[in-house]
Short mmCIF file of N, CA, C and O in Angstrom, two decimals:
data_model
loop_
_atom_site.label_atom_id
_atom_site.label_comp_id
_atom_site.label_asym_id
_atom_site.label_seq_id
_atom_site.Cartn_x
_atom_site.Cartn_y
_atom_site.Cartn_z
N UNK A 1224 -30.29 39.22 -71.17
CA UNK A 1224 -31.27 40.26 -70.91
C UNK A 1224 -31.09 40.83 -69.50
O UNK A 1224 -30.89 42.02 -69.25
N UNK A 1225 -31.20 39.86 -68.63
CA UNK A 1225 -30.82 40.43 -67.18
C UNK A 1225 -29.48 41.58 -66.86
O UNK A 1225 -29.31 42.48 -66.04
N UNK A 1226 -28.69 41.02 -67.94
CA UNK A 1226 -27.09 41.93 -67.47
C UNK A 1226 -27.39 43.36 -68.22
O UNK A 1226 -26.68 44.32 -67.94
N UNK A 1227 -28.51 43.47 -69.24
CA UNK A 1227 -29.00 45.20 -69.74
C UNK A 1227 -29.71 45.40 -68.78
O UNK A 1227 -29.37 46.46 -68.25
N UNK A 1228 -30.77 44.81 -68.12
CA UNK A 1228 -31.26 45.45 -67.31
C UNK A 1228 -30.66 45.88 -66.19
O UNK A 1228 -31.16 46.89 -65.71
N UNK A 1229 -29.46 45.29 -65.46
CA UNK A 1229 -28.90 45.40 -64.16
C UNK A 1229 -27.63 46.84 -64.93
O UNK A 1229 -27.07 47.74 -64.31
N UNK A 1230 -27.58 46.62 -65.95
CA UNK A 1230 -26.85 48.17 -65.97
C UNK A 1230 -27.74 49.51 -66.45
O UNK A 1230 -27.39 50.69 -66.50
N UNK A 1231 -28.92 48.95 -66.77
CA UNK A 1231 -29.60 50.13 -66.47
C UNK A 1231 -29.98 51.01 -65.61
O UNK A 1231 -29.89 52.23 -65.52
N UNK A 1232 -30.70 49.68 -64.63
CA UNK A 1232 -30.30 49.68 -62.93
C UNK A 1232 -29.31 50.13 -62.54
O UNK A 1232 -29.61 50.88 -61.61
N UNK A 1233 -28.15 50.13 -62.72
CA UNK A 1233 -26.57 51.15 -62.17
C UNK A 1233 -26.44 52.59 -63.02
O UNK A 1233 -26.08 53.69 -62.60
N UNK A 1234 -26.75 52.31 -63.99
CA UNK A 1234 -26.98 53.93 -64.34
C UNK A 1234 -27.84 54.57 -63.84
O UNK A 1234 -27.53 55.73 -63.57
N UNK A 1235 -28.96 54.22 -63.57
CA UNK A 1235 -30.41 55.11 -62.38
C UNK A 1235 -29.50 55.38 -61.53
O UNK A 1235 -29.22 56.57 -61.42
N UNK A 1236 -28.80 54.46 -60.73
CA UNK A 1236 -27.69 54.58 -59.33
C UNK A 1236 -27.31 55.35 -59.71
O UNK A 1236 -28.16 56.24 -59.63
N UNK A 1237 -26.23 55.78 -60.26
CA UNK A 1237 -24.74 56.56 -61.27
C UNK A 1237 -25.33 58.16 -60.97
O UNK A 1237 -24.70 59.13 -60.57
N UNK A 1238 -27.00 58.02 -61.39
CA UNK A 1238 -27.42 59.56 -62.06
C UNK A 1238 -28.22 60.30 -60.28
O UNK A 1238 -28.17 61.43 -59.78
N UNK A 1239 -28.73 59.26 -59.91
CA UNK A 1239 -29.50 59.59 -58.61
C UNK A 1239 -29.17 58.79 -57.62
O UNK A 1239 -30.06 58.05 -57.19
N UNK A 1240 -28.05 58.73 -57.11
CA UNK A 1240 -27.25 58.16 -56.44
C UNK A 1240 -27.43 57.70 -54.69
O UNK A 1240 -26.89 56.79 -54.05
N UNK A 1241 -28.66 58.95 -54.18
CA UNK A 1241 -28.73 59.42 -52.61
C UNK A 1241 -30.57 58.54 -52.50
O UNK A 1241 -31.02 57.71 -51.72
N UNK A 1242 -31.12 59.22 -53.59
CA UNK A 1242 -32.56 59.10 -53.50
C UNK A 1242 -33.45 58.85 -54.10
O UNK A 1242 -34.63 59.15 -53.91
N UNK A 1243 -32.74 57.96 -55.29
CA UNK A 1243 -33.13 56.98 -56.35
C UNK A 1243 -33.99 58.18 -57.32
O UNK A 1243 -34.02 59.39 -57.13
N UNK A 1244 -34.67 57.38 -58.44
CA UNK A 1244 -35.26 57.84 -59.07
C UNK A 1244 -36.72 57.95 -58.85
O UNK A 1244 -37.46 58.45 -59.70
N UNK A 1245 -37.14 57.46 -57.68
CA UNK A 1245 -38.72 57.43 -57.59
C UNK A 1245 -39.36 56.48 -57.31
O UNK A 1245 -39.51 55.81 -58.33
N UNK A 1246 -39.96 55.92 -56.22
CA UNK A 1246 -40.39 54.64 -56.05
C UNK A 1246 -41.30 54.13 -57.02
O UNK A 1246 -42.35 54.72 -57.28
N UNK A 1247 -40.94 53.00 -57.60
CA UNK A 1247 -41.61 52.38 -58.87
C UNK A 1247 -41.74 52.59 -60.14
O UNK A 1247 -42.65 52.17 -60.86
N UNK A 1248 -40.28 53.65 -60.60
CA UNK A 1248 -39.94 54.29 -61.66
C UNK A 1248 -39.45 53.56 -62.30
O UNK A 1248 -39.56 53.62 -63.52
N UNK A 1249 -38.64 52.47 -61.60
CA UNK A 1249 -37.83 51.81 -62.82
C UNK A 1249 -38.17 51.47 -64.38
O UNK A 1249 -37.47 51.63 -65.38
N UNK A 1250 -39.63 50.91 -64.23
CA UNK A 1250 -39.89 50.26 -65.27
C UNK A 1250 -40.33 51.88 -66.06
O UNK A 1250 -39.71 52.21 -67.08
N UNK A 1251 -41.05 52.50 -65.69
CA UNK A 1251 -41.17 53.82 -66.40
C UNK A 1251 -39.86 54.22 -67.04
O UNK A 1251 -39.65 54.05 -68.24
N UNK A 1252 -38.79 54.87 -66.05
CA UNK A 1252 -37.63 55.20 -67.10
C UNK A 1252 -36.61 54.22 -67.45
O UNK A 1252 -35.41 54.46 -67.61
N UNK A 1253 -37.25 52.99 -67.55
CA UNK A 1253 -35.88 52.11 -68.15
C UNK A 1253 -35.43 52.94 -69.33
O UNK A 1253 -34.27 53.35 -69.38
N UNK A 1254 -36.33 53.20 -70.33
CA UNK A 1254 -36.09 53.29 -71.85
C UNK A 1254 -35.05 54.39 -71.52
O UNK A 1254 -34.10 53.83 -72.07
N UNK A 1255 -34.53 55.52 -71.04
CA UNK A 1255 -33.68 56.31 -71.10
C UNK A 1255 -32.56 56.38 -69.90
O UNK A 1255 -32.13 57.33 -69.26
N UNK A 1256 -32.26 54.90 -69.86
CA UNK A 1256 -31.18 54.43 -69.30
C UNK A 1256 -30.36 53.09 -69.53
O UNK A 1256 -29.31 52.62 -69.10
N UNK A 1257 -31.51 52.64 -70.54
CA UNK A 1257 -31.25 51.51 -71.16
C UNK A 1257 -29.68 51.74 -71.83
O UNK A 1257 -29.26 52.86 -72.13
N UNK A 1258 -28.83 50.41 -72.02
CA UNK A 1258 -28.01 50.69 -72.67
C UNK A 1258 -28.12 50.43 -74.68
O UNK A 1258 -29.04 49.89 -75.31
N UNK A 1259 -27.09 50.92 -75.11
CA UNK A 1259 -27.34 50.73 -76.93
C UNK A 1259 -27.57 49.67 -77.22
O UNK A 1259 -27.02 48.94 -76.39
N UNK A 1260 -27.97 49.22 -77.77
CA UNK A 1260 -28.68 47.93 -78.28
C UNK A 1260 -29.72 47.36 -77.82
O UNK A 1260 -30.10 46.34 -78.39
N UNK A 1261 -30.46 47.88 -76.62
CA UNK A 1261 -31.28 47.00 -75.94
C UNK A 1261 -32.53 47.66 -76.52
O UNK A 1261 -32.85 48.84 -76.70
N UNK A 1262 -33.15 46.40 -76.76
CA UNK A 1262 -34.42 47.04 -77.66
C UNK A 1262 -35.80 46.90 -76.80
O UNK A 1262 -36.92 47.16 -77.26
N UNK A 1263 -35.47 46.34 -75.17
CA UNK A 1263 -36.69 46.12 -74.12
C UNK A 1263 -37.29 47.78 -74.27
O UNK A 1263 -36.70 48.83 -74.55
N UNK A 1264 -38.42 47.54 -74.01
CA UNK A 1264 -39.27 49.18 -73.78
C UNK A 1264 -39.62 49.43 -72.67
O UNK A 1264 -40.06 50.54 -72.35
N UNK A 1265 -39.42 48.17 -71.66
CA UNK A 1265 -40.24 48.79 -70.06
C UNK A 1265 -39.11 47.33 -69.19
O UNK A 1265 -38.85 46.45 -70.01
N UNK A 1266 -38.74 47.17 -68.33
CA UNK A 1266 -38.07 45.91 -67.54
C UNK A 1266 -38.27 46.31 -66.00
O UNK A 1266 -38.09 47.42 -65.51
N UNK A 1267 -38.65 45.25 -65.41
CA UNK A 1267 -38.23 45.64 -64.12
C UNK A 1267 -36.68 45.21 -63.86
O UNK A 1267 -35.92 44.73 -64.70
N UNK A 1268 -36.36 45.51 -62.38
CA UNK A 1268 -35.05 45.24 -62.28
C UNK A 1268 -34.55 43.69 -62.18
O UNK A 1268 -33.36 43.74 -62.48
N UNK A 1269 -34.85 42.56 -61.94
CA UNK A 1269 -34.93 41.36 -61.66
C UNK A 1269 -33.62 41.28 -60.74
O UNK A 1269 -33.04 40.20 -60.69
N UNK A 1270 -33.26 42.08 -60.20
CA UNK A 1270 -32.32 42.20 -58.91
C UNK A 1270 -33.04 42.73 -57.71
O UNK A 1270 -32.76 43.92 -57.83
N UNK A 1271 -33.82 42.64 -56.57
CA UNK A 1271 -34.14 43.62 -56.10
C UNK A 1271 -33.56 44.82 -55.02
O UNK A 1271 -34.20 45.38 -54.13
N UNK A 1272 -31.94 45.08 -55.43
CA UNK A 1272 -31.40 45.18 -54.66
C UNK A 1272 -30.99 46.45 -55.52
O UNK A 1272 -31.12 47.59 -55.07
N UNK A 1273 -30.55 46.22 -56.65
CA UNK A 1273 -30.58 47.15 -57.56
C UNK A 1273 -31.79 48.28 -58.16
O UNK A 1273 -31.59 49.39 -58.63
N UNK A 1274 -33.13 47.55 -57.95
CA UNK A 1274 -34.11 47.92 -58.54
C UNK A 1274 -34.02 49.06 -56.95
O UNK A 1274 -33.64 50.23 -57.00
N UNK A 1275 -34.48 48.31 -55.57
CA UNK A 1275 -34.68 49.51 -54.77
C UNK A 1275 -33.63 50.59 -54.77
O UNK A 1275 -33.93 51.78 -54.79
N UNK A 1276 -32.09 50.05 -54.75
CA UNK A 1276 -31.07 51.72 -54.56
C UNK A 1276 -31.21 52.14 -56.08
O UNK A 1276 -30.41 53.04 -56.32
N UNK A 1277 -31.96 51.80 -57.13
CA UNK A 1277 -32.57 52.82 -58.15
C UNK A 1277 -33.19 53.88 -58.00
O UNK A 1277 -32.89 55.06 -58.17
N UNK A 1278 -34.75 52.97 -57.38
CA UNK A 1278 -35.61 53.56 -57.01
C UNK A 1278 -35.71 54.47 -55.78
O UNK A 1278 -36.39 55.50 -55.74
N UNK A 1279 -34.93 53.96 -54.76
CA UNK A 1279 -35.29 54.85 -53.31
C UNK A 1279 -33.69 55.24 -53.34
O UNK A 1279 -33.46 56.42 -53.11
N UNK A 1280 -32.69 54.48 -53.58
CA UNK A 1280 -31.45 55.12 -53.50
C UNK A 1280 -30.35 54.37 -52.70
O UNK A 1280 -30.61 53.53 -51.84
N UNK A 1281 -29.27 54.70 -53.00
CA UNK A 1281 -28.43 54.03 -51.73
C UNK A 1281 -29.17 54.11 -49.73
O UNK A 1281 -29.14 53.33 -48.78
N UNK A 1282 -29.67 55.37 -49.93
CA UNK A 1282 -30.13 55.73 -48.37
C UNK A 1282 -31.44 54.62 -48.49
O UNK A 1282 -31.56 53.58 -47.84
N UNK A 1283 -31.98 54.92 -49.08
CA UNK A 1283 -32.92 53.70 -48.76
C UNK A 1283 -32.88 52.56 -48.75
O UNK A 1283 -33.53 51.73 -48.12
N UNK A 1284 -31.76 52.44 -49.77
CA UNK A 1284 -31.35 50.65 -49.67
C UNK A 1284 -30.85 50.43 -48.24
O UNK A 1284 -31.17 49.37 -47.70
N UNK A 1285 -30.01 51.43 -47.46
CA UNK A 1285 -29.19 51.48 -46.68
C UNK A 1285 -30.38 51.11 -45.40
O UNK A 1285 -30.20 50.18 -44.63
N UNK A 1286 -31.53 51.96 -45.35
CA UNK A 1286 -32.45 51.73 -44.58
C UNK A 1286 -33.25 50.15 -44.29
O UNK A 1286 -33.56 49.49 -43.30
N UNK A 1287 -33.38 50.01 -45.89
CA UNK A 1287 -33.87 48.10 -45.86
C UNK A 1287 -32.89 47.47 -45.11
O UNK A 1287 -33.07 47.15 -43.93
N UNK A 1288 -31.83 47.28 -45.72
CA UNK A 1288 -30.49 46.48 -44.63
C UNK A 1288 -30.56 46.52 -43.28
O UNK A 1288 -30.21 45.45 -42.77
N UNK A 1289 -30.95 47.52 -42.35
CA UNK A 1289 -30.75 47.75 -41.28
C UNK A 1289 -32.23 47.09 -40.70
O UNK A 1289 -32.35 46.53 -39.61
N UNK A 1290 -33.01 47.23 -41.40
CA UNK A 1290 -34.38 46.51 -40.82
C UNK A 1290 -34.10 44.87 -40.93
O UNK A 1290 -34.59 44.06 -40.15
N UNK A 1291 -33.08 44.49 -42.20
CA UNK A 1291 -32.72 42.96 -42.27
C UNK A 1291 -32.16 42.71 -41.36
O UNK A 1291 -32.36 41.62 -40.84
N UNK A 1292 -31.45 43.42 -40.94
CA UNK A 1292 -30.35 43.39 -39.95
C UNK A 1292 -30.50 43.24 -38.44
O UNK A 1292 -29.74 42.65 -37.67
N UNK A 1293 -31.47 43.81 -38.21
CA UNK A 1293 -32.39 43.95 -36.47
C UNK A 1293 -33.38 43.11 -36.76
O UNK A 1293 -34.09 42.85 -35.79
N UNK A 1294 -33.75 42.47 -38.03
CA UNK A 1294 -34.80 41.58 -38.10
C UNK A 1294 -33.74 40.00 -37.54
O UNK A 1294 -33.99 39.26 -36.58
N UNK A 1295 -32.56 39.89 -38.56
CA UNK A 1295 -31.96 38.94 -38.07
C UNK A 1295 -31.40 38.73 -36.55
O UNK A 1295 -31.30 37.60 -36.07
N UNK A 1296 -31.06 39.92 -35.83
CA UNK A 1296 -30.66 39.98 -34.91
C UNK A 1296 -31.28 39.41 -33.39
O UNK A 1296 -30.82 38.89 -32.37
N UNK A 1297 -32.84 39.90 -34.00
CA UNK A 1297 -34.13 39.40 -33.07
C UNK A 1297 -34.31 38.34 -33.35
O UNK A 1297 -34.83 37.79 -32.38
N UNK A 1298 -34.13 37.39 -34.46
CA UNK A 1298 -34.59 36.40 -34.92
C UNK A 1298 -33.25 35.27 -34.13
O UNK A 1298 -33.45 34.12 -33.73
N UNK A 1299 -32.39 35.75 -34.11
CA UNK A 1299 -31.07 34.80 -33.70
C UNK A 1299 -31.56 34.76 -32.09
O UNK A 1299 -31.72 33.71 -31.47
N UNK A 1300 -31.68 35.56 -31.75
CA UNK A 1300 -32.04 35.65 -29.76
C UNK A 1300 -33.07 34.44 -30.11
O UNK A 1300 -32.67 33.30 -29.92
N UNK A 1301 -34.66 34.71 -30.73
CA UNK A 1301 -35.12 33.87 -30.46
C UNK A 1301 -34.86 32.02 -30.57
O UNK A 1301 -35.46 31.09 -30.04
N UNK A 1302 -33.44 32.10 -31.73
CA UNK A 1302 -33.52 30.47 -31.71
C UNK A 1302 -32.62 29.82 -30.10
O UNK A 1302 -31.93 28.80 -30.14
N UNK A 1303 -32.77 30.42 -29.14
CA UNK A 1303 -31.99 30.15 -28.04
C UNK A 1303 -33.44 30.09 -26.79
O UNK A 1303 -33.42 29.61 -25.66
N UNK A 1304 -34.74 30.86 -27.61
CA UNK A 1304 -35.71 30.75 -26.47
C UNK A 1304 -35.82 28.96 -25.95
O UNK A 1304 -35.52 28.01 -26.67
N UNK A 1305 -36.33 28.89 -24.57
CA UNK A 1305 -36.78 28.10 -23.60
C UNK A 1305 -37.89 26.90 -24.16
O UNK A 1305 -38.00 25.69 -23.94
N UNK A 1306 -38.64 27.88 -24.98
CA UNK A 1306 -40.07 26.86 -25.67
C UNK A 1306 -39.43 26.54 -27.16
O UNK A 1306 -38.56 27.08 -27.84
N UNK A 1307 -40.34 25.32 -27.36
CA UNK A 1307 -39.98 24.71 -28.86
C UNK A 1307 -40.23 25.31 -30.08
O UNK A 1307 -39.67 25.57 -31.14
N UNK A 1308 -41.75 25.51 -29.30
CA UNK A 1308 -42.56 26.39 -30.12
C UNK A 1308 -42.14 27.72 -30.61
O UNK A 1308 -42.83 28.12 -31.55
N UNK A 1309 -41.11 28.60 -30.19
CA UNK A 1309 -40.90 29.45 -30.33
C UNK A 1309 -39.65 29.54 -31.28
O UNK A 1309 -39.41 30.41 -32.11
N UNK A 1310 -38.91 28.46 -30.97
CA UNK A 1310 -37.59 28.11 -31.88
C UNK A 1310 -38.24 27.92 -32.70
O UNK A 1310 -38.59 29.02 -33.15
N UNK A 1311 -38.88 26.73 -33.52
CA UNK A 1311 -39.22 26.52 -34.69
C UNK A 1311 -39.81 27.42 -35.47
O UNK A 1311 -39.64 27.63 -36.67
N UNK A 1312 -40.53 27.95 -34.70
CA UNK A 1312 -41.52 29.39 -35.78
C UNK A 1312 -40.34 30.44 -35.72
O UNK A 1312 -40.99 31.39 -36.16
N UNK A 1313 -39.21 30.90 -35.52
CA UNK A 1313 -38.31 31.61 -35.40
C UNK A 1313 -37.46 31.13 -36.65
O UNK A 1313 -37.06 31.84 -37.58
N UNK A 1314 -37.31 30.01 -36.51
CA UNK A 1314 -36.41 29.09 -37.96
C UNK A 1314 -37.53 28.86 -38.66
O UNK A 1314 -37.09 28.47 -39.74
N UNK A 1315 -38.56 28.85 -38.71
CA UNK A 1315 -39.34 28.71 -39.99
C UNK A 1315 -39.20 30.50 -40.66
O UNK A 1315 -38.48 30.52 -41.66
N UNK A 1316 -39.51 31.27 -40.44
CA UNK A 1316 -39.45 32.48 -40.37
C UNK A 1316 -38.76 33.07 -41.19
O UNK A 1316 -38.98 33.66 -42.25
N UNK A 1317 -37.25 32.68 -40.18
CA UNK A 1317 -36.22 32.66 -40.91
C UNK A 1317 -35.82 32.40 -41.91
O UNK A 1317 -35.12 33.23 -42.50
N UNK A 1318 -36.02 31.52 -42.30
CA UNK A 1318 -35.93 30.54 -43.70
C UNK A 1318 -36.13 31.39 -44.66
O UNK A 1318 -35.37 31.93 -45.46
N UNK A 1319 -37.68 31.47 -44.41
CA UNK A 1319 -38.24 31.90 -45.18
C UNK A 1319 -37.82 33.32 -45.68
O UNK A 1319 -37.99 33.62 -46.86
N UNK A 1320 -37.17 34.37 -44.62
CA UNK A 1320 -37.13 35.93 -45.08
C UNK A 1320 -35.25 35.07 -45.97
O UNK A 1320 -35.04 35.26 -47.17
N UNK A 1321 -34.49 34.45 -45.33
CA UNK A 1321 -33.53 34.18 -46.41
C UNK A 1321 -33.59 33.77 -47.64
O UNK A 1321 -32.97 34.40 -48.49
N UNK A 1322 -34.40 32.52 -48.03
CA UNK A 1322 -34.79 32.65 -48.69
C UNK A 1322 -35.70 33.55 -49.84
O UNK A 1322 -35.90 33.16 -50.99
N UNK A 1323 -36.24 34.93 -49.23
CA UNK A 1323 -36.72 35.54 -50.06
C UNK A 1323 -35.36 36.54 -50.51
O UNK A 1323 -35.02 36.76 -51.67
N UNK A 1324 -34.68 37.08 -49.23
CA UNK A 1324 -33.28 37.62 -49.83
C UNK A 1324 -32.72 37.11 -50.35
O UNK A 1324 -32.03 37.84 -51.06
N UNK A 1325 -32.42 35.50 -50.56
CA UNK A 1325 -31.71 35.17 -51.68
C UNK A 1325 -32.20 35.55 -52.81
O UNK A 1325 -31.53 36.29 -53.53
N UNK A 1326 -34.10 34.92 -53.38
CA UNK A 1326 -34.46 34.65 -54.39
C UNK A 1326 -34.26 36.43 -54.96
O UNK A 1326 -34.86 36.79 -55.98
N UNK A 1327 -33.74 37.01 -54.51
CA UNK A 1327 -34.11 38.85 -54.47
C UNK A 1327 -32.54 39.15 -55.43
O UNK A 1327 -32.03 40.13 -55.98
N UNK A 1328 -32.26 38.02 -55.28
CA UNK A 1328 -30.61 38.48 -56.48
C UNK A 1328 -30.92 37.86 -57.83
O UNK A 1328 -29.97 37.96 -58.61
N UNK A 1329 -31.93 37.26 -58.30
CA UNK A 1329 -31.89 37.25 -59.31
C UNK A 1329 -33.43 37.84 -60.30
O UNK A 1329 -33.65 38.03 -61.49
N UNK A 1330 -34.30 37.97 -58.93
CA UNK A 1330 -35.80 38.41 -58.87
C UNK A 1330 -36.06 39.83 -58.23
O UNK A 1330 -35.57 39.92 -57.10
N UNK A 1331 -36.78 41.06 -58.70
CA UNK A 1331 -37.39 41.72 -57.98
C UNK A 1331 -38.52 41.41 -57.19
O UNK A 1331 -39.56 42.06 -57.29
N UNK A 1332 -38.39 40.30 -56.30
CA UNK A 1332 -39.27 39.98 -55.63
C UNK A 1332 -40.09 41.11 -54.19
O UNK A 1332 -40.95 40.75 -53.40
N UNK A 1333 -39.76 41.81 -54.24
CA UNK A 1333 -40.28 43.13 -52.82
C UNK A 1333 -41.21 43.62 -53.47
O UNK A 1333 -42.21 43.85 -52.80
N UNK A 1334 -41.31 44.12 -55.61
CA UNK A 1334 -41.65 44.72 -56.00
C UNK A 1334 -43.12 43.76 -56.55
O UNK A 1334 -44.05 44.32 -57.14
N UNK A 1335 -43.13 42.25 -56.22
CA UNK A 1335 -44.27 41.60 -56.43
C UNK A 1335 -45.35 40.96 -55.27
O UNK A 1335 -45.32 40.16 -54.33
N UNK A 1336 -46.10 41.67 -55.82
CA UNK A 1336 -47.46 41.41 -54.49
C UNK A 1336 -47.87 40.20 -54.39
O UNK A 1336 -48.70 40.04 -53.49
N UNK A 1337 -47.60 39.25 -55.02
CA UNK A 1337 -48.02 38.11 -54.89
C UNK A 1337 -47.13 37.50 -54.10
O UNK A 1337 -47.42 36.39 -53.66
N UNK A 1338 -46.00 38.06 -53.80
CA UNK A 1338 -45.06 36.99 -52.52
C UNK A 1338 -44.26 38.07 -51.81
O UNK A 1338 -43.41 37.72 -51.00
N UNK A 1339 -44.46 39.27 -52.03
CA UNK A 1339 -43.70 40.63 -50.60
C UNK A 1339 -44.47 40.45 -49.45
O UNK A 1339 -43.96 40.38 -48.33
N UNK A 1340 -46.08 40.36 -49.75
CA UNK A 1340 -46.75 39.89 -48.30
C UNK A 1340 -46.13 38.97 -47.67
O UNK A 1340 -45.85 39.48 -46.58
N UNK A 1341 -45.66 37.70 -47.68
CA UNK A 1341 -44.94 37.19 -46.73
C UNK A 1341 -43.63 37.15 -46.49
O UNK A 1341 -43.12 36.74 -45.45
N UNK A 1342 -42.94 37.63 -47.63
CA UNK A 1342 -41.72 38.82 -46.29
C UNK A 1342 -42.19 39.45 -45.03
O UNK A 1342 -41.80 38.99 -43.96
N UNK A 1343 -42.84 40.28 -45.06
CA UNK A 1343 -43.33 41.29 -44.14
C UNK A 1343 -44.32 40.57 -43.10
O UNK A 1343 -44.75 41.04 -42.05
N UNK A 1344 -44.53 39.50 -43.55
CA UNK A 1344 -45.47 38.67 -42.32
C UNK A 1344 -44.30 37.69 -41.74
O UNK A 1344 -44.38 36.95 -40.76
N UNK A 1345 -43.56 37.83 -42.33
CA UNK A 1345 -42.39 36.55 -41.45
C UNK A 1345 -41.75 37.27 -40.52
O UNK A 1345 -41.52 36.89 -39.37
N UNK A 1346 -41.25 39.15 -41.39
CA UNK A 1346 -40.70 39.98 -40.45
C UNK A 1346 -40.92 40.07 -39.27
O UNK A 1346 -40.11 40.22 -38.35
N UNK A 1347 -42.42 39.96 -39.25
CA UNK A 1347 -43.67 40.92 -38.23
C UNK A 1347 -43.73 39.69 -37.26
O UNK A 1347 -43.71 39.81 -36.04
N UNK A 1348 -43.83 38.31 -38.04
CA UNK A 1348 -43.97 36.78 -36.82
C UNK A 1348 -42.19 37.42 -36.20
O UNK A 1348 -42.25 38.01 -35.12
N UNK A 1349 -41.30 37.35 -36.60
CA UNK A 1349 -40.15 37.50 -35.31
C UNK A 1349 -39.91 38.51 -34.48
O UNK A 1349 -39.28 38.50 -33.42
N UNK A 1350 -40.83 39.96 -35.38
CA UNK A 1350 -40.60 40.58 -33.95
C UNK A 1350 -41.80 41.04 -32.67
O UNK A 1350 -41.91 41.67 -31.62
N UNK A 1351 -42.70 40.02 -33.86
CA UNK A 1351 -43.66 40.03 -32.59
C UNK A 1351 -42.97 38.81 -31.37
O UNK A 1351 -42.56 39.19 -30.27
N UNK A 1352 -42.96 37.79 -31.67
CA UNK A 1352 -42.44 36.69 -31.16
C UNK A 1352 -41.32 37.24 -29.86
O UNK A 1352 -40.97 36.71 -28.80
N UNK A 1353 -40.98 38.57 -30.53
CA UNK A 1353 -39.66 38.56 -29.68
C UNK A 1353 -40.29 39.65 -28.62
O UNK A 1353 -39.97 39.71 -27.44
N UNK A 1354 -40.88 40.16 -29.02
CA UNK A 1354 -41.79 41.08 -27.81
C UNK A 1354 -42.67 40.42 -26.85
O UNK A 1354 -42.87 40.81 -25.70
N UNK A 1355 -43.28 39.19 -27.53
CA UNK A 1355 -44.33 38.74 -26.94
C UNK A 1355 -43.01 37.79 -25.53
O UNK A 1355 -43.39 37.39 -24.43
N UNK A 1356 -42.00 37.73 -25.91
CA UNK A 1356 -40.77 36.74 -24.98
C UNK A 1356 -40.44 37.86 -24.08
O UNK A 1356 -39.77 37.54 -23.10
N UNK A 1357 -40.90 39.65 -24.22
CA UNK A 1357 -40.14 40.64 -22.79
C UNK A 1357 -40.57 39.97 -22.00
O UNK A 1357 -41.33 39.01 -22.11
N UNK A 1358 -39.98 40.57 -20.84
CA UNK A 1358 -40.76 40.20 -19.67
C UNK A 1358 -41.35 41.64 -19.05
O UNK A 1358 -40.85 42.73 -18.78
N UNK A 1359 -42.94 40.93 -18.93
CA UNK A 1359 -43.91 41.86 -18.13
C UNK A 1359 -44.19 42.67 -16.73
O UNK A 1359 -44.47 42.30 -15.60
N UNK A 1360 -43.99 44.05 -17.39
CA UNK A 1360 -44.03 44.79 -15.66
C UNK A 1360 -45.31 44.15 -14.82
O UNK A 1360 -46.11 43.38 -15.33
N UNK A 1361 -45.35 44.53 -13.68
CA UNK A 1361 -46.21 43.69 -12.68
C UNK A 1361 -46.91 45.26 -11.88
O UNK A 1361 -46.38 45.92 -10.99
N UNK A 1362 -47.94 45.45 -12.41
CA UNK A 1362 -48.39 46.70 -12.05
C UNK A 1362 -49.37 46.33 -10.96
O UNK A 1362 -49.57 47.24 -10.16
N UNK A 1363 -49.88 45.46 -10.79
CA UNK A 1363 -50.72 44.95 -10.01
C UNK A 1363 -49.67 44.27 -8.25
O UNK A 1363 -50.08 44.35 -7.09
N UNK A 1364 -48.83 43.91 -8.56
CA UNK A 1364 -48.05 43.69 -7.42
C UNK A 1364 -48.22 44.68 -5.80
O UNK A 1364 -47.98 45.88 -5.70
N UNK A 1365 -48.71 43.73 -4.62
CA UNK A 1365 -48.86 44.93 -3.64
C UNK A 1365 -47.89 45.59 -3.19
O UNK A 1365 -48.08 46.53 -2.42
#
């Protein structure tokens, strides 16, 4: 079942290639991208990698990556901070957003509200973490 849905998912790609078909369309137009034989009437993508460059497109997929990407980037500085406290919640964090990018290749997990909230709260713990580590102008200095 998964391998009709993931080429349905590449045909959305195939047809709307830049700017997907519509955020949260998939399951709406599966049926007329479905391939022959598949007798599902509605699927989400259970890839979510496929489901978003469906839906938003290569450019938007292209856009998620780059937020993974500066998310990891901030997240690696912090496992080198000074405090403990700051490493560990940096690798807990972490974990956790890999783990959701993994579970995201065989799950549309971004597209379920019951566990995208803490993607976006793990995001938000590293780059707050990493702001809260600038160092502070001194406006008060005589």
């Amino acid at each position: 079942m998964r391998f009709e849905i993931w080429q349905a998912g590449w045909a959305m790609i195939r047809s709307h290639p830049w700017f997907g078909i519509g955020a949260n369309m998939l399951v709406r137009d599966y049926v007329s991208y479905r391939i022959a034989g598949d007798t599902l009437v509605a699927a989400y993508g259970h890839n979510q990698y496929i489901q978003l460059a469906a839906e938003i497109g290569v450019f938007g997929l292209l856009v998620f990556l780059l937020i993974v990407i500066r998310t990891a980037s901030v997240g690696w500085k912090l496992l080198n901070d000074k405090e403990a406290w700051v490493r560990l919640a940096a690798q807990g964090a972490g974990c956790g957003i890999l783990a959701f990018l993994a579970i995201g290749l065989l799950e549309s997990a971004l597209q379920s509200s019951r566990c995208n909230a803490f993607f976006w709260i793990w995001l938000g713990l590293l780059h707050g973490l990493a702001s809260s580590r600038l160092p502070r102008p001194n406006f008060h200095a005589g």
